[in-house]
Amino acid sequence: MEEEFNGPPTPVTSYTACYCEENVYLLAEALKRILPSSAKIFAVVISNPTKSIAVWQQLASAYSAEDAFLVVWDYHVILCMKMSEEEGLWVYDADTRLGTPCQWDRYIRETFKSELITNLSESEDAPIPQHFRW
C-alpha cells in the first residue's frame, strides 16, 4: 500500500545514472534556492570497508520485485533534509523506487532491510552502533 505523501518539494534537476554524488549536489543547490533558511540539508555518503553495500528498491536493479530490486553499490550518496526541529527527516534518493522525498524511517526499513538499521530511530534513546557515523 502506498503511503500518503505530504512531504517537502522536489525541484526538477538533471539526473545522471551512476553519479549519485553529482545528482545530490545539484539537488542540494536547487533546494537551497527554494527552502527557508531554517531547513537543514546534508549529503550522506553510505559505504563500508569492503566497498559493497546492499541497497534495495533501486531503479538500476537487474532483479525483480521478488528480490526487492537489489543493487550492490561500492558507495551511495543520498540527500537528507529536515524542514524544522519539529518535523521528521526526509530522504532524497534519485535512484530509489520508493519515491522522493521519502520519510526517513520508511527509506531505512525498505532500502537496507537490516534488523540492526531498522531498529535505529531519530530518538536519542536508541543506541547507535559505533560503526554508524552521523
Coordinates of N, CA and C in Angstrom, one line a residue:
M1 N 0.8 -1.2 0.0 CA 0.0 0.0 0.0 C 0.9 1.2 0.0
E2 N 0.6 2.2 -0.8 CA 1.4 3.4 -1.0 C 1.0 4.3 0.2
E3 N 2.1 4.9 0.8 CA 1.9 5.8 1.9 C 1.5 7.2 1.4
E4 N 0.7 7.9 2.2 CA 0.2 9.2 1.7 C 1.4 10.2 1.7
F5 N 1.5 11.0 0.7 CA 2.7 11.9 0.6 C 2.3 13.3 0.8
N6 N 2.8 13.9 1.8 CA 2.7 15.4 2.1 C 4.0 16.0 2.4
G7 N 5.0 15.6 1.7 CA 6.4 16.0 2.0 C 6.8 17.3 1.4
P8 N 8.0 17.6 1.6 CA 8.6 18.8 1.1 C 8.7 18.8 -0.5
P9 N 9.1 19.9 -1.1 CA 9.1 20.0 -2.5 C 10.3 19.2 -3.1
T10 N 10.2 18.8 -4.4 CA 11.3 18.2 -5.1 C 11.5 19.0 -6.4
P11 N 12.6 19.8 -6.4 CA 12.8 20.6 -7.6 C 13.3 19.6 -8.7
V12 N 13.0 20.1 -9.9 CA 13.5 19.3 -11.1 C 14.9 19.7 -11.4
T13 N 15.8 18.6 -11.4 CA 17.2 18.8 -11.7 C 17.6 17.8 -12.7
S14 N 18.8 18.0 -13.3 CA 19.2 16.9 -14.2 C 19.7 15.7 -13.4
Y15 N 19.6 14.6 -14.1 CA 19.9 13.3 -13.5 C 20.9 12.5 -14.4
T16 N 21.9 12.0 -13.7 CA 22.9 11.1 -14.5 C 23.0 9.8 -13.7
A17 N 22.7 8.7 -14.4 CA 22.7 7.4 -13.8 C 24.2 7.1 -13.3
C18 N 24.3 6.5 -12.2 CA 25.6 6.1 -11.6 C 26.5 7.2 -11.1
Y19 N 25.9 8.4 -11.0 CA 26.6 9.6 -10.5 C 25.8 10.2 -9.3
C20 N 25.6 9.4 -8.3 CA 24.7 9.8 -7.2 C 25.2 11.1 -6.5
E21 N 26.6 11.2 -6.4 CA 27.1 12.4 -5.7 C 26.9 13.7 -6.5
E22 N 26.9 13.6 -7.8 CA 26.6 14.8 -8.6 C 25.1 15.1 -8.6
N23 N 24.3 14.1 -8.6 CA 22.9 14.3 -8.5 C 22.5 14.9 -7.2
V24 N 23.1 14.5 -6.1 CA 22.8 15.1 -4.8 C 23.3 16.5 -4.7
Y25 N 24.5 16.8 -5.3 CA 25.0 18.2 -5.3 C 24.0 19.1 -6.0
L26 N 23.6 18.7 -7.2 CA 22.6 19.5 -7.9 C 21.3 19.7 -7.2
L27 N 20.8 18.7 -6.6 CA 19.6 18.8 -5.8 C 19.7 19.7 -4.6
A28 N 20.9 19.6 -3.9 CA 21.1 20.4 -2.8 C 21.1 21.9 -3.2
E29 N 21.8 22.2 -4.3 CA 21.8 23.6 -4.8 C 20.4 24.1 -5.1
A30 N 19.6 23.2 -5.7 CA 18.3 23.6 -6.1 C 17.4 23.8 -4.8
L31 N 17.5 22.9 -3.9 CA 16.8 23.0 -2.6 C 17.1 24.3 -1.8
K32 N 18.4 24.6 -1.8 CA 18.9 25.8 -1.1 C 18.2 27.1 -1.6
R33 N 17.9 27.1 -2.9 CA 17.2 28.2 -3.5 C 15.7 28.4 -3.2
I34 N 15.1 27.3 -2.8 CA 13.6 27.3 -2.6 C 13.2 27.1 -1.2
L35 N 14.0 26.5 -0.3 CA 13.7 26.2 1.0 C 14.0 27.4 2.0
P36 N 13.3 27.5 3.1 CA 13.6 28.5 4.0 C 15.0 28.3 4.6
S37 N 15.6 29.3 5.1 CA 17.0 29.2 5.6 C 17.0 28.3 6.9
S38 N 15.9 28.1 7.5 CA 15.9 27.2 8.7 C 16.0 25.7 8.4
A39 N 15.7 25.4 7.1 CA 15.8 24.0 6.7 C 17.3 23.5 6.7
K40 N 17.4 22.3 7.2 CA 18.8 21.6 7.2 C 18.9 20.7 6.1
I41 N 19.9 20.8 5.3 CA 20.2 19.9 4.1 C 21.6 19.4 4.2
F42 N 21.7 18.0 4.1 CA 23.1 17.5 4.1 C 23.2 16.2 3.3
A43 N 24.4 16.0 2.8 CA 24.6 14.8 2.0 C 25.1 13.7 2.9
V44 N 24.7 12.5 2.6 CA 25.1 11.3 3.4 C 25.7 10.3 2.4
V45 N 27.0 10.0 2.7 CA 27.7 9.0 1.9 C 27.6 7.7 2.7
I46 N 27.2 6.7 2.0 CA 27.0 5.3 2.5 C 28.0 4.4 1.9
S47 N 28.8 3.8 2.7 CA 29.8 2.9 2.3 C 30.3 2.0 3.4
N48 N 31.2 1.1 3.1 CA 31.8 0.3 4.2 C 33.2 -0.1 3.8
P49 N 34.0 -0.7 4.7 CA 35.4 -1.1 4.3 C 35.5 -2.0 3.1
T50 N 34.5 -2.8 2.8 CA 34.6 -3.8 1.7 C 34.1 -3.1 0.4
K51 N 33.6 -1.9 0.5 CA 33.0 -1.2 -0.7 C 32.0 -2.1 -1.4
S52 N 31.0 -2.6 -0.6 CA 30.0 -3.4 -1.2 C 28.7 -3.3 -0.2
I53 N 27.9 -2.3 -0.5 CA 26.7 -2.2 0.3 C 25.5 -2.6 -0.5
A54 N 24.7 -3.4 0.2 CA 23.4 -3.9 -0.4 C 22.4 -2.8 -0.2
V55 N 21.8 -2.4 -1.4 CA 20.8 -1.4 -1.4 C 19.6 -1.9 -2.1
W56 N 18.4 -2.0 -1.5 CA 17.2 -2.5 -2.1 C 16.4 -1.3 -2.6
Q57 N 15.4 -1.7 -3.5 CA 14.5 -0.7 -4.1 C 15.1 0.3 -5.0
Q58 N 16.1 -0.2 -5.7 CA 16.9 0.7 -6.6 C 16.4 0.5 -8.1
L59 N 16.3 1.7 -8.8 CA 15.9 1.7 -10.2 C 16.9 0.9 -11.1
A60 N 18.2 0.9 -10.7 CA 19.2 0.3 -11.5 C 19.2 -1.2 -11.4
S61 N 18.4 -1.8 -10.6 CA 18.5 -3.2 -10.3 C 18.1 -4.1 -11.5
A62 N 18.9 -5.1 -11.6 CA 18.6 -6.1 -12.7 C 17.7 -7.2 -12.1
Y63 N 17.3 -7.1 -10.8 CA 16.5 -8.1 -10.2 C 15.0 -7.7 -10.2
S64 N 14.1 -8.6 -9.9 CA 12.7 -8.3 -9.9 C 12.2 -7.9 -8.6
A65 N 10.9 -7.6 -8.6 CA 10.2 -7.2 -7.3 C 10.4 -8.3 -6.3
E66 N 10.4 -9.5 -6.7 CA 10.6 -10.7 -5.8 C 11.8 -10.6 -5.0
D67 N 12.9 -10.0 -5.6 CA 14.2 -9.8 -4.9 C 14.3 -8.3 -4.4
A68 N 13.2 -7.6 -4.4 CA 13.1 -6.2 -3.9 C 14.1 -5.3 -4.6
F69 N 14.4 -5.5 -5.8 CA 15.2 -4.6 -6.6 C 16.5 -4.3 -6.0
L70 N 17.3 -5.3 -5.7 CA 18.6 -5.2 -5.0 C 19.7 -4.8 -6.0
V71 N 20.5 -3.9 -5.5 CA 21.8 -3.5 -6.2 C 22.9 -3.5 -5.1
V72 N 24.1 -3.9 -5.5 CA 25.2 -3.8 -4.6 C 26.1 -2.7 -5.1
W73 N 26.2 -1.6 -4.4 CA 27.0 -0.5 -4.8 C 28.3 -0.5 -4.1
D74 N 29.3 0.2 -4.6 CA 30.5 0.4 -3.8 C 30.3 1.5 -2.8
Y75 N 29.5 2.5 -3.1 CA 29.0 3.5 -2.2 C 27.7 4.1 -2.8
H76 N 27.0 4.8 -2.0 CA 25.8 5.5 -2.5 C 25.7 6.8 -1.7
V77 N 25.2 7.8 -2.4 CA 25.1 9.1 -1.7 C 23.6 9.6 -1.8
I78 N 23.1 10.0 -0.7 CA 21.7 10.5 -0.6 C 21.7 11.9 0.0
L79 N 20.6 12.6 -0.2 CA 20.4 13.9 0.5 C 19.4 13.7 1.6
C80 N 19.7 14.2 2.7 CA 18.7 14.3 3.8 C 18.3 15.7 4.1
M81 N 17.0 15.9 4.5 CA 16.6 17.3 4.7 C 15.6 17.3 5.8
K82 N 15.7 18.3 6.7 CA 14.8 18.5 7.8 C 14.3 19.9 7.7
M83 N 13.0 20.1 7.6 CA 12.5 21.5 7.5 C 12.6 22.3 8.8
S84 N 12.3 21.5 9.9 CA 12.4 22.2 11.2 C 12.7 21.1 12.3
E85 N 12.9 21.6 13.5 CA 13.2 20.6 14.6 C 12.0 19.8 14.9
E86 N 10.8 20.3 14.6 CA 9.5 19.6 14.9 C 9.2 18.5 13.9
E87 N 9.7 18.7 12.7 CA 9.4 17.7 11.6 C 10.4 16.6 11.5
G88 N 9.9 15.5 10.9 CA 10.8 14.4 10.6 C 11.8 14.6 9.5
L89 N 12.7 13.7 9.4 CA 13.7 13.7 8.4 C 13.2 13.1 7.1
W90 N 13.6 13.7 5.9 CA 13.2 13.3 4.6 C 14.5 12.9 3.8
V91 N 14.4 11.9 3.0 CA 15.5 11.4 2.2 C 15.2 11.6 0.7
Y92 N 16.1 12.2 0.0 CA 16.0 12.3 -1.4 C 17.1 11.3 -2.0
D93 N 16.6 10.4 -2.8 CA 17.4 9.4 -3.5 C 16.9 9.3 -4.9
A94 N 17.6 9.8 -5.9 CA 17.1 9.8 -7.2 C 17.1 8.4 -7.8
D95 N 17.8 7.4 -7.1 CA 17.9 6.1 -7.6 C 16.9 5.1 -7.0
T96 N 16.0 5.6 -6.1 CA 15.1 4.7 -5.4 C 13.8 4.5 -6.1
R97 N 13.1 3.4 -5.9 CA 11.8 3.2 -6.4 C 10.7 3.6 -5.4
L98 N 11.2 4.1 -4.2 CA 10.2 4.5 -3.1 C 9.6 5.8 -3.3
G99 N 10.1 6.6 -4.3 CA 9.6 8.0 -4.4 C 10.5 8.9 -3.6
T100 N 10.6 10.1 -4.1 CA 11.5 11.1 -3.4 C 10.8 12.4 -3.3
P101 N 10.8 13.1 -2.1 CA 11.5 12.6 -0.9 C 10.7 11.5 -0.3
C102 N 11.4 10.7 0.6 CA 10.8 9.6 1.3 C 11.0 9.8 2.8
Q103 N 10.1 9.5 3.6 CA 10.3 9.6 5.0 C 11.5 8.7 5.5
W104 N 12.3 9.2 6.4 CA 13.5 8.5 6.9 C 13.2 7.1 7.3
D105 N 12.3 6.9 8.2 CA 12.0 5.5 8.7 C 11.7 4.5 7.6
R106 N 10.8 4.9 6.7 CA 10.5 4.1 5.6 C 11.7 3.8 4.7
Y107 N 12.4 4.8 4.4 CA 13.6 4.7 3.5 C 14.6 3.7 4.1
I108 N 14.9 3.8 5.4 CA 15.9 2.9 6.0 C 15.3 1.5 6.0
R109 N 14.1 1.3 6.4 CA 13.5 0.0 6.5 C 13.5 -0.7 5.2
E110 N 13.1 -0.1 4.1 CA 12.9 -0.7 2.8 C 14.2 -0.7 2.0
T111 N 15.1 0.2 2.2 CA 16.3 0.3 1.4 C 17.4 -0.6 1.9
F112 N 17.5 -0.8 3.2 CA 18.6 -1.6 3.7 C 18.3 -2.9 4.3
K113 N 17.0 -3.1 4.6 CA 16.5 -4.4 5.1 C 17.4 -5.1 6.1
S114 N 17.8 -4.3 7.1 CA 18.7 -4.8 8.1 C 18.0 -4.6 9.5
E115 N 17.9 -5.7 10.2 CA 17.3 -5.6 11.6 C 18.0 -4.5 12.4
L116 N 19.3 -4.5 12.3 CA 20.1 -3.5 13.1 C 19.7 -2.1 12.7
I117 N 19.7 -1.8 11.4 CA 19.4 -0.5 11.0 C 17.9 -0.1 11.2
T118 N 17.1 -1.1 11.0 CA 15.6 -0.9 11.1 C 15.3 -0.4 12.6
N119 N 16.0 -0.9 13.5 CA 15.8 -0.6 14.9 C 16.3 0.8 15.3
L120 N 17.0 1.4 14.4 CA 17.5 2.8 14.7 C 16.4 3.8 14.5
S121 N 16.4 4.8 15.3 CA 15.4 5.9 15.1 C 16.1 7.2 15.3
E122 N 15.4 8.3 15.1 CA 15.9 9.6 15.3 C 16.0 9.9 16.8
S123 N 15.4 9.1 17.7 CA 15.4 9.5 19.1 C 16.7 9.2 19.7
E124 N 17.0 10.0 20.8 CA 18.3 9.9 21.4 C 18.4 8.6 22.3
D125 N 17.3 8.0 22.6 CA 17.4 6.8 23.5 C 17.7 5.5 22.7
A126 N 17.7 5.6 21.3 CA 18.1 4.5 20.5 C 19.6 4.4 20.4
P127 N 20.2 3.2 20.8 CA 21.6 3.1 20.7 C 22.1 3.0 19.2
I128 N 23.1 3.8 18.9 CA 23.6 3.9 17.5 C 24.9 3.1 17.6
P129 N 25.0 2.0 16.8 CA 26.3 1.3 16.8 C 27.5 2.1 16.4
Q130 N 28.6 1.8 16.9 CA 29.8 2.6 16.8 C 30.2 2.7 15.3
H131 N 29.9 1.7 14.4 CA 30.3 1.9 13.1 C 29.4 2.7 12.2
F132 N 28.3 3.3 12.8 CA 27.5 4.2 12.1 C 27.9 5.6 12.5
R133 N 28.2 6.5 11.5 CA 28.6 7.8 11.8 C 27.6 8.8 11.3
W134 N 27.1 9.7 12.1 CA 26.1 10.7 11.6 C 26.7 12.0 11.5

